[in-house]
CSV table of N, CA, C and O in Angstrom, one decimal:
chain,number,residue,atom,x,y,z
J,294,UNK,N,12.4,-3.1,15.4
J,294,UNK,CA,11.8,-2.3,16.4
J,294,UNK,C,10.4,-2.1,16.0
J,294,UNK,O,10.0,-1.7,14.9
J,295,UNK,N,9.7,-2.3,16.8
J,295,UNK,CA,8.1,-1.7,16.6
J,295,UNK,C,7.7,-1.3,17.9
J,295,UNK,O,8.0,-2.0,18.8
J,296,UNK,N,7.2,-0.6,18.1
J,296,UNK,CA,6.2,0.9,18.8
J,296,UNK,C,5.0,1.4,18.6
J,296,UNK,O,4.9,2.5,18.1
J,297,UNK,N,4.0,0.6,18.9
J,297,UNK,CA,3.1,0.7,18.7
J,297,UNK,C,2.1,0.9,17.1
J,297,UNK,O,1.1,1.6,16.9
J,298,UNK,N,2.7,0.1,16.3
J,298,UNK,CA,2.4,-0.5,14.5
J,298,UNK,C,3.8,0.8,14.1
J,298,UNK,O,4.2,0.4,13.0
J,299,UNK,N,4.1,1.3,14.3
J,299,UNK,CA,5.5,1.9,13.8
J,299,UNK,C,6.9,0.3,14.1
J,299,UNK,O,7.2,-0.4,15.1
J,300,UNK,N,7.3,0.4,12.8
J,300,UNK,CA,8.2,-0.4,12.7
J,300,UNK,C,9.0,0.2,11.9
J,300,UNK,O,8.7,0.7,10.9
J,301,UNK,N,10.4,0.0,12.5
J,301,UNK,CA,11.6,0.9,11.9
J,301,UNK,C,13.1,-0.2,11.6
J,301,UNK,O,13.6,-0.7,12.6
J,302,UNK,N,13.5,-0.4,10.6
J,302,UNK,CA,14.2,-1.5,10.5
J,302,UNK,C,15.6,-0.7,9.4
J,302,UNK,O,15.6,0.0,8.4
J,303,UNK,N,16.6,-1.2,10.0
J,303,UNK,CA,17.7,-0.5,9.4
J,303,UNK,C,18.4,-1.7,8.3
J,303,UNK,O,18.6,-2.9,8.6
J,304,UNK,N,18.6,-1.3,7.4
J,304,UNK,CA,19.4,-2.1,6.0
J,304,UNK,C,20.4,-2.1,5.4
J,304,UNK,O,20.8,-1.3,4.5
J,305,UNK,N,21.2,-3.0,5.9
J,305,UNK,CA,22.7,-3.2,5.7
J,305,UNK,C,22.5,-3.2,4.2
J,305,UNK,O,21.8,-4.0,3.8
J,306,UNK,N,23.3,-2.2,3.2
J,306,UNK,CA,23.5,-2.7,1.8
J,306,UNK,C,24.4,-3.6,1.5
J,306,UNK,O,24.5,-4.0,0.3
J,307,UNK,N,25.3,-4.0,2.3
J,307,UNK,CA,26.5,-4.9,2.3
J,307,UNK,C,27.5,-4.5,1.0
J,307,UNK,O,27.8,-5.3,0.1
J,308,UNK,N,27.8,-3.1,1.0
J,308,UNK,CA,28.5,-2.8,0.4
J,308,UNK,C,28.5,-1.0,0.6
J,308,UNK,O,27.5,-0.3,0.7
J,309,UNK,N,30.1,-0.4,0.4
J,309,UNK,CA,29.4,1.1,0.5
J,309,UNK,C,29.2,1.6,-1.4
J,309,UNK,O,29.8,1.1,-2.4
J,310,UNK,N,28.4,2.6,-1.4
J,310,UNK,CA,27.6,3.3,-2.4
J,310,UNK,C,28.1,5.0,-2.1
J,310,UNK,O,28.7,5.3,-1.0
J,311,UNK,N,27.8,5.8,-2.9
J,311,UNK,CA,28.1,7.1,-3.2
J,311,UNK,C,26.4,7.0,-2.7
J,311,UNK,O,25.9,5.9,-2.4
J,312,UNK,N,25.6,8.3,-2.7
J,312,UNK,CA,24.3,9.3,-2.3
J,312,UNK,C,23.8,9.1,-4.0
J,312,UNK,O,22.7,8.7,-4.3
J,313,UNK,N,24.3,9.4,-4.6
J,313,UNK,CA,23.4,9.7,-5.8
J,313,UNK,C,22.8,7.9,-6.2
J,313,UNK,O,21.7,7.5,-6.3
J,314,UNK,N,24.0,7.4,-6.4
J,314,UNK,CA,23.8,5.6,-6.8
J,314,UNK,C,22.6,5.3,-5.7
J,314,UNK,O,21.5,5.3,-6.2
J,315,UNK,N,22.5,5.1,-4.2
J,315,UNK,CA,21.6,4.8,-3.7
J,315,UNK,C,20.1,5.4,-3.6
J,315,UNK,O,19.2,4.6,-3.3
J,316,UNK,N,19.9,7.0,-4.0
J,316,UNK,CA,18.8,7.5,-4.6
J,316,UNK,C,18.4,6.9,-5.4
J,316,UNK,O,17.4,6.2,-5.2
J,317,UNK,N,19.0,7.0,-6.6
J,317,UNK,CA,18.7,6.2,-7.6
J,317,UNK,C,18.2,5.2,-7.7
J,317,UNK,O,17.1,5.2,-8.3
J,318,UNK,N,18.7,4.0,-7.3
J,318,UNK,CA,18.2,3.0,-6.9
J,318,UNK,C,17.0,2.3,-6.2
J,318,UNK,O,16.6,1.1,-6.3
J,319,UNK,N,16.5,3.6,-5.3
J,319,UNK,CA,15.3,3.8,-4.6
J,319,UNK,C,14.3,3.9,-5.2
J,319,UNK,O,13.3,3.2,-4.9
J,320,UNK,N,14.3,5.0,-6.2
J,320,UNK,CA,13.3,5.5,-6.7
J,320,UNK,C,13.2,4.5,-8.1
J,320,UNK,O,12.1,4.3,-8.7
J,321,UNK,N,14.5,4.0,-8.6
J,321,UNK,CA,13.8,3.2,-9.8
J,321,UNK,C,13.5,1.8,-9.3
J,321,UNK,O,13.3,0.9,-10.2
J,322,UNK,N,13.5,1.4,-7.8
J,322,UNK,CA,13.1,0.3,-7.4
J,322,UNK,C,11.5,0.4,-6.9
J,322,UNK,O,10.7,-0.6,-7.0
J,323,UNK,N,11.1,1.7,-6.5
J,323,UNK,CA,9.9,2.2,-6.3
J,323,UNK,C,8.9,2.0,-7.9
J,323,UNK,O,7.8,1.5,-8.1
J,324,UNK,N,9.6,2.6,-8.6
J,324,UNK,CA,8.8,2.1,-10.0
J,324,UNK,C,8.4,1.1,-10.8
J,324,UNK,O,7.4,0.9,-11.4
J,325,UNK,N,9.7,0.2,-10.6
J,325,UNK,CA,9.7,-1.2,-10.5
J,325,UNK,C,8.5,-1.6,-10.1
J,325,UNK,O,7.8,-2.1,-11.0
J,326,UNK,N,8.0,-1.4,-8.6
J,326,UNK,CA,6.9,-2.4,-8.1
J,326,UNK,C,6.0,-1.6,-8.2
J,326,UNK,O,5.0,-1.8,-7.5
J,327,UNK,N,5.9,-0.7,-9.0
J,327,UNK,CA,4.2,0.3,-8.6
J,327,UNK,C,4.1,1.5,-8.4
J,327,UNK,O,3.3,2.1,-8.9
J,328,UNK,N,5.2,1.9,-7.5
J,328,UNK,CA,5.1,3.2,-6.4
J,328,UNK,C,5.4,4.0,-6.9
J,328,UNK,O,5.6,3.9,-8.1
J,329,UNK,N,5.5,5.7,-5.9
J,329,UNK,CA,6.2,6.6,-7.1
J,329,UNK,C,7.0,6.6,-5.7
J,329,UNK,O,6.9,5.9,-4.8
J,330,UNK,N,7.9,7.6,-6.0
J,330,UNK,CA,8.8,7.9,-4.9
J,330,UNK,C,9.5,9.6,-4.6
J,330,UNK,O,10.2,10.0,-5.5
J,331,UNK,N,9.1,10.4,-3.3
J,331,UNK,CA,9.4,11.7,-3.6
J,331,UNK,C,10.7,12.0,-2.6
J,331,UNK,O,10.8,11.7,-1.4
J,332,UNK,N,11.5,12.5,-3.1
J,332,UNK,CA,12.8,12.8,-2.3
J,332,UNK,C,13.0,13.6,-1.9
J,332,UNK,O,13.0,14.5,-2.7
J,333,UNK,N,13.3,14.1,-0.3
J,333,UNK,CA,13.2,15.5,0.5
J,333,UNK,C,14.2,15.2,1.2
J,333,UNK,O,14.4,14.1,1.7
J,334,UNK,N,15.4,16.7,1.3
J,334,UNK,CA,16.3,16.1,2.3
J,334,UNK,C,15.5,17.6,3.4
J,334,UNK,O,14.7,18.5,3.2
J,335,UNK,N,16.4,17.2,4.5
J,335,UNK,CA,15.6,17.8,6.0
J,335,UNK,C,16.7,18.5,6.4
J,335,UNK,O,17.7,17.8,6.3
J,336,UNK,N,16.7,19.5,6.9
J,336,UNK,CA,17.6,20.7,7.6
J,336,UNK,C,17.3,21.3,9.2
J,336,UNK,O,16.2,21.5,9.7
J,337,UNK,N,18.0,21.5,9.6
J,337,UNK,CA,18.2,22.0,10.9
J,337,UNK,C,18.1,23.6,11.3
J,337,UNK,O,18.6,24.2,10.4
J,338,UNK,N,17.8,24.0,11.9
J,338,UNK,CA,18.1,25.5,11.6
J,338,UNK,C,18.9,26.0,12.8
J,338,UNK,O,18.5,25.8,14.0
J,339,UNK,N,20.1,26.5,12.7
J,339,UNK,CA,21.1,26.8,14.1
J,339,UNK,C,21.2,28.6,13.6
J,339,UNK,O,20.9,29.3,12.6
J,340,UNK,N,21.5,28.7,14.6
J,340,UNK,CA,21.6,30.1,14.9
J,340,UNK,C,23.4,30.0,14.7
J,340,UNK,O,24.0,29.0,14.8
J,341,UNK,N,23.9,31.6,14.5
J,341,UNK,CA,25.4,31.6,14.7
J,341,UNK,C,25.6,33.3,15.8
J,341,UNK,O,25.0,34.2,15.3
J,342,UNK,N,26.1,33.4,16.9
J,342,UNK,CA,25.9,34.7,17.2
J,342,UNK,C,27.3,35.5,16.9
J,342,UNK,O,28.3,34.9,16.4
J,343,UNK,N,27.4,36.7,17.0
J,343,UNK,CA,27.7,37.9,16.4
J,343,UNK,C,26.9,38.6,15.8
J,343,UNK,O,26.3,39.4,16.5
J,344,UNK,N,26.8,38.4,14.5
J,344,UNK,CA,25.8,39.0,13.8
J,344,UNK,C,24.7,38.7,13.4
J,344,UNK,O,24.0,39.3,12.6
J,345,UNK,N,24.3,37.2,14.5
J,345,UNK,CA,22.9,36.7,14.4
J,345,UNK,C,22.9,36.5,13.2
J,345,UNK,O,22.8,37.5,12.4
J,346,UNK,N,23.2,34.9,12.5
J,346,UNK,CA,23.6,34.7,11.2
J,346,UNK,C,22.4,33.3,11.4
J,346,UNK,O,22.6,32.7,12.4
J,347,UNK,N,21.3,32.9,10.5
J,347,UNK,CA,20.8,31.9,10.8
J,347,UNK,C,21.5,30.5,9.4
J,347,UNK,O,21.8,30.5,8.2
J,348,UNK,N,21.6,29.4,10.4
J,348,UNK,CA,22.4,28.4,9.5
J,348,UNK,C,21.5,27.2,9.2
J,348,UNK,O,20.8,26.9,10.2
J,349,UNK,N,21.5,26.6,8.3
J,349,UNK,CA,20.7,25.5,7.9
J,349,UNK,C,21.7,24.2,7.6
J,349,UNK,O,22.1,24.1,6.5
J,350,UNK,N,22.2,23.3,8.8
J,350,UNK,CA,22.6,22.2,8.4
J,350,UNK,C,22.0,20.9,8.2
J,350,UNK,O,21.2,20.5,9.1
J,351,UNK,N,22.3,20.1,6.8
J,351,UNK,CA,22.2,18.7,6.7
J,351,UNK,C,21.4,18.2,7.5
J,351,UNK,O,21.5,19.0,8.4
J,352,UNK,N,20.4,17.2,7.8
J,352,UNK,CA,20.3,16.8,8.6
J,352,UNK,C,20.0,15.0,8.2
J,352,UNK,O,20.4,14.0,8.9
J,353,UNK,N,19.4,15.1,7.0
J,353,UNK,CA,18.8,13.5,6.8
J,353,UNK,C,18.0,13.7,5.1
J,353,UNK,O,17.9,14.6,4.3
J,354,UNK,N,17.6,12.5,5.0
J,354,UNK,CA,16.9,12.9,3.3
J,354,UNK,C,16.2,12.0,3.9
J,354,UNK,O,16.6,11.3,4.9
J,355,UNK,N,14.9,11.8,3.3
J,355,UNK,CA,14.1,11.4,3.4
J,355,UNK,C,13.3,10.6,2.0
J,355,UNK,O,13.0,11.5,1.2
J,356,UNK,N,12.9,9.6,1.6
J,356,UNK,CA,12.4,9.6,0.1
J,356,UNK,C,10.8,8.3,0.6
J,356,UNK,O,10.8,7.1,0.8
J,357,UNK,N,9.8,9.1,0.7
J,357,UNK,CA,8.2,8.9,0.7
J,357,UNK,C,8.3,8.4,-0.3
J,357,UNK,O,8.8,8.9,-1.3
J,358,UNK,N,7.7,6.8,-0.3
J,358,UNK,CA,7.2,6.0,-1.3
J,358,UNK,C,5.3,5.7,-1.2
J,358,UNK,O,4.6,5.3,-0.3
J,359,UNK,N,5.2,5.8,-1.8
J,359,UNK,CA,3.4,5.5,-1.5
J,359,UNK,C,2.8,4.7,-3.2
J,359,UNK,O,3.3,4.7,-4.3
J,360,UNK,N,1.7,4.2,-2.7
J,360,UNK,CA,0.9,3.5,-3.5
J,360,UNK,C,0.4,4.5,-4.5
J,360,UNK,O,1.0,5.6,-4.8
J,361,UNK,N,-1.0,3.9,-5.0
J,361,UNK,CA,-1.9,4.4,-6.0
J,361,UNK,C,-2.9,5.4,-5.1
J,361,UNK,O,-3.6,6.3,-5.7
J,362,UNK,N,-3.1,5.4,-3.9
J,362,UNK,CA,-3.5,6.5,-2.7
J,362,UNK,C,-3.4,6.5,-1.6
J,362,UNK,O,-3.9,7.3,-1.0
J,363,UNK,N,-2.6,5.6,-1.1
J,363,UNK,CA,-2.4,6.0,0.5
J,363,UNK,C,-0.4,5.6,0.1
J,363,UNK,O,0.2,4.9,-0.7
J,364,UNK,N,0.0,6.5,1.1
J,364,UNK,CA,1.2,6.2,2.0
J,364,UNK,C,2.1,4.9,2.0
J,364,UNK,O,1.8,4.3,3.1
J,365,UNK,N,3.0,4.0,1.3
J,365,UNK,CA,3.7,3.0,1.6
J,365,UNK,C,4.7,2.8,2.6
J,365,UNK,O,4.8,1.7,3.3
J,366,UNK,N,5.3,3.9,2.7
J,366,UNK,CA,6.4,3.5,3.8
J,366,UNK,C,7.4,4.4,3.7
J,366,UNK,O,7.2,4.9,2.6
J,367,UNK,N,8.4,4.9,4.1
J,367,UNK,CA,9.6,6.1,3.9
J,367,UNK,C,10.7,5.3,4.0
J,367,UNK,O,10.7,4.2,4.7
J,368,UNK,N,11.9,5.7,3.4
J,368,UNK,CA,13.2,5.4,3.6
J,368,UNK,C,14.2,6.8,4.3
J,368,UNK,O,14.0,8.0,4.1
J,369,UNK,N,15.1,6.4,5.0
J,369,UNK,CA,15.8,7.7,6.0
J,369,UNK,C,17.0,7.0,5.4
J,369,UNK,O,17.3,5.8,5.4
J,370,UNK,N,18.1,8.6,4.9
J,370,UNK,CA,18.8,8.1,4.9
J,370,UNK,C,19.9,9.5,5.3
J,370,UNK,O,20.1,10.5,4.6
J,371,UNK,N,20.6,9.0,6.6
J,371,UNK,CA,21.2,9.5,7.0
J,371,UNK,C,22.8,10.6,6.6
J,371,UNK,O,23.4,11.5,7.3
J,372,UNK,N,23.0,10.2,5.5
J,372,UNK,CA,24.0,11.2,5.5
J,372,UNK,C,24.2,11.3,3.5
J,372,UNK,O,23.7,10.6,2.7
J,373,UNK,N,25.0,12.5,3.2
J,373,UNK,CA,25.0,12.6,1.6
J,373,UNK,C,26.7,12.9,1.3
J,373,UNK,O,27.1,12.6,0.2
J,374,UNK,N,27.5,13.3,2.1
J,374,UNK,CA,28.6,13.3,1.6
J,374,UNK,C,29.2,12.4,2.1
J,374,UNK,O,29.8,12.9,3.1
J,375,UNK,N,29.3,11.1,2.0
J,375,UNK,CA,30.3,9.8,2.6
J,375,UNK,C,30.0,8.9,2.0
J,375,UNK,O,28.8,8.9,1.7
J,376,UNK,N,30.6,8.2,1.8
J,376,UNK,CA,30.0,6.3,1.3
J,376,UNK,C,28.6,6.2,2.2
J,376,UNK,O,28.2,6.8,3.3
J,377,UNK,N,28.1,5.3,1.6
J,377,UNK,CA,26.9,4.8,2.5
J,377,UNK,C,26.4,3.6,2.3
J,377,UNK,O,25.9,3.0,1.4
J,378,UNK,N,26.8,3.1,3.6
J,378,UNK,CA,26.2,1.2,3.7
J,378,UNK,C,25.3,1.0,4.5
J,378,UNK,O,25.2,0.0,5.2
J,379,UNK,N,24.6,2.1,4.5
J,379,UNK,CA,22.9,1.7,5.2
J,379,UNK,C,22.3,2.5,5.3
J,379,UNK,O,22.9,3.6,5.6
J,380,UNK,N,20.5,2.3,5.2
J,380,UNK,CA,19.8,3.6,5.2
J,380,UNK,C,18.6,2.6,6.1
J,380,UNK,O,18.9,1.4,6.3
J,381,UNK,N,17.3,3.2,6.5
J,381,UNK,CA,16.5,3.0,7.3
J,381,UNK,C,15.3,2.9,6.9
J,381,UNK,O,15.0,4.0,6.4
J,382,UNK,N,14.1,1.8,6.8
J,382,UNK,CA,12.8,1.9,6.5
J,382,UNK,C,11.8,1.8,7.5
J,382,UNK,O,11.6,0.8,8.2
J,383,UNK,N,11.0,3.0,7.5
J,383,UNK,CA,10.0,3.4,8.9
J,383,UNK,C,8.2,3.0,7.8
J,383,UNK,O,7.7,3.7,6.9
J,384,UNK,N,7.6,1.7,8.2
J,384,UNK,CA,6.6,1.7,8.1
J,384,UNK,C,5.5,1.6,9.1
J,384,UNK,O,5.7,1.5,10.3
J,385,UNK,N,4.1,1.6,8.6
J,385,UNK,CA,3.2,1.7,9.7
J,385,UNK,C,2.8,2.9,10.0
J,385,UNK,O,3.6,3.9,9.8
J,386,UNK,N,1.7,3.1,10.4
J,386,UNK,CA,0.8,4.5,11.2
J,386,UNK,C,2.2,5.1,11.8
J,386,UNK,O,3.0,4.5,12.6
J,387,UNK,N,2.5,6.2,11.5
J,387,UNK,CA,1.7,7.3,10.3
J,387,UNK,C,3.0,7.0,9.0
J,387,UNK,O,3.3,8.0,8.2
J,388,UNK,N,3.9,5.7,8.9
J,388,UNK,CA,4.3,6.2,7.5
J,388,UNK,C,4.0,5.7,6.5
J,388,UNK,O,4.5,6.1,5.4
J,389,UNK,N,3.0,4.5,6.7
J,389,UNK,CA,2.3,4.0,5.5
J,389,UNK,C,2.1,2.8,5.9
J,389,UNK,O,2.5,2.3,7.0
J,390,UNK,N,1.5,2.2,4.9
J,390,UNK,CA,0.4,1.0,4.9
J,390,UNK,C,1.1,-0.3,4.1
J,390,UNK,O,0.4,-1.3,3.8
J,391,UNK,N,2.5,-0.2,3.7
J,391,UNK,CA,2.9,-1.1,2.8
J,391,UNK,C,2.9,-2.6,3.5
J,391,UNK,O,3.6,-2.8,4.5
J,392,UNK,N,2.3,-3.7,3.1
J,392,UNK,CA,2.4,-5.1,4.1
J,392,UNK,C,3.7,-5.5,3.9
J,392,UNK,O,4.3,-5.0,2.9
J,393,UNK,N,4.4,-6.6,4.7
J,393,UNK,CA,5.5,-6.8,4.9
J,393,UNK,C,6.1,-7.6,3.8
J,393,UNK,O,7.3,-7.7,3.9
J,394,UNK,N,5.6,-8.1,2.8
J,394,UNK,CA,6.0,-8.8,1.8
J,394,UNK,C,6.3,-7.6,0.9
J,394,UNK,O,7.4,-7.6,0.5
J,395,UNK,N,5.6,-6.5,0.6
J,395,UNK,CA,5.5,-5.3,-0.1
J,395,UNK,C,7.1,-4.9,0.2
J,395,UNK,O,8.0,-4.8,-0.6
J,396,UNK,N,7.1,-4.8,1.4
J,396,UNK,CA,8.4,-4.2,1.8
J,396,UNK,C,9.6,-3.9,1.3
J,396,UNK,O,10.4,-3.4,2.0
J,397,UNK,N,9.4,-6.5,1.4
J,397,UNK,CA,10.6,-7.2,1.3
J,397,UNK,C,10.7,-7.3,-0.4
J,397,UNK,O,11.8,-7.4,-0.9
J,398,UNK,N,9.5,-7.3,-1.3
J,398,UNK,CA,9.8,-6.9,-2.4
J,398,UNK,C,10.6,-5.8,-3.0
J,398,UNK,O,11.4,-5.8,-3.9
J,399,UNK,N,10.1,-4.6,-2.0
J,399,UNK,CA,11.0,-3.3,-2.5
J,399,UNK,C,12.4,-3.1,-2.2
J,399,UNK,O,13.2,-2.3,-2.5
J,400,UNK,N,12.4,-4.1,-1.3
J,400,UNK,CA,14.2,-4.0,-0.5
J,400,UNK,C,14.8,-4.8,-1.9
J,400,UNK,O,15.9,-4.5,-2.4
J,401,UNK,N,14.1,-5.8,-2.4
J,401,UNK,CA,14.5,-6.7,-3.3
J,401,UNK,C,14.9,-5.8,-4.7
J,401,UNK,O,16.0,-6.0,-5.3
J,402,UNK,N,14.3,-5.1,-4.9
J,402,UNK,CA,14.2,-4.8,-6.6
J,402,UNK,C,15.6,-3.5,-5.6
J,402,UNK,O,16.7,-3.4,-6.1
J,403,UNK,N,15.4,-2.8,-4.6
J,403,UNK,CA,16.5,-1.8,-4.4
J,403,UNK,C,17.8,-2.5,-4.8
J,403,UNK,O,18.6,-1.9,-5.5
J,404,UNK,N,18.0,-3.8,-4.3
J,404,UNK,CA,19.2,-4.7,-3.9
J,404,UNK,C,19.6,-4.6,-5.7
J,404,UNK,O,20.6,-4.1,-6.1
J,405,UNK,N,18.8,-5.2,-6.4
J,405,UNK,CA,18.9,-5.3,-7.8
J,405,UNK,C,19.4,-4.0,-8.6
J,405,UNK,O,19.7,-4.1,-9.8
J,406,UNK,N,19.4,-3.1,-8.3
J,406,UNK,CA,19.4,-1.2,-8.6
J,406,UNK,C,20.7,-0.9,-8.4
J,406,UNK,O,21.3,-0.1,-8.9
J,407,UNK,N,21.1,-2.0,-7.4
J,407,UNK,CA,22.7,-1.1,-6.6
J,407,UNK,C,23.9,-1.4,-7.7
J,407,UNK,O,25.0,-0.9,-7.5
């Protein structure tokens, strides 16, 4: 998919993984080629009524890879308590500048991590 230099491409790991093993993997594949890599997961905020209770659920993790100064590219990965055989890589204005060989190098050294 691309949308206007946003390109979002989803990655079968061809196999399922635990949350922690696929972090991992991320971030020492990010080092591997250069990058650093910062991990944020993302929350929701729901209301509960009765006693107006505010709730923060799950929503996604997120792990920002970037160069030596600009932005490379983000990984989404949708869920932390289940097996996981796929996560998502959003490059381009606004998630970075990584060229497409960059990419497929970092999918490469991830593949090698797992």
């Amino acid at each position: 998919l691309s949308v206007s230099g946003i390109n979002m491409s989803d990655v079968d790991i061809g196999k399922k993984v635990d949350y922690k093993t696929l972090e991992t993997a991320l971030i020492k594949a990010a080092e591997e080629i250069g990058w650093k890599a910062r991990v944020e997961d993302k929350f929701k905020k729901n209301y509960r009524l009765g006693s107006v209770q505010e709730v923060q659920n799950y929503e996604f993790t997120q792990v920002f890879l970037s160069g030596k100064l600009l932005p490379a590219m983000r990984v989404i990965i949708s869920k932390k308590d289940a097996p996981i055989n796929r996560f998502s890589v959003w490059a381009g204005i606004p998630y970075g500048f990584a060229p497409e060989r960059k990419v497929q190098e970092y999918l490469s050294a991830v593949s090698k991590n797992l």
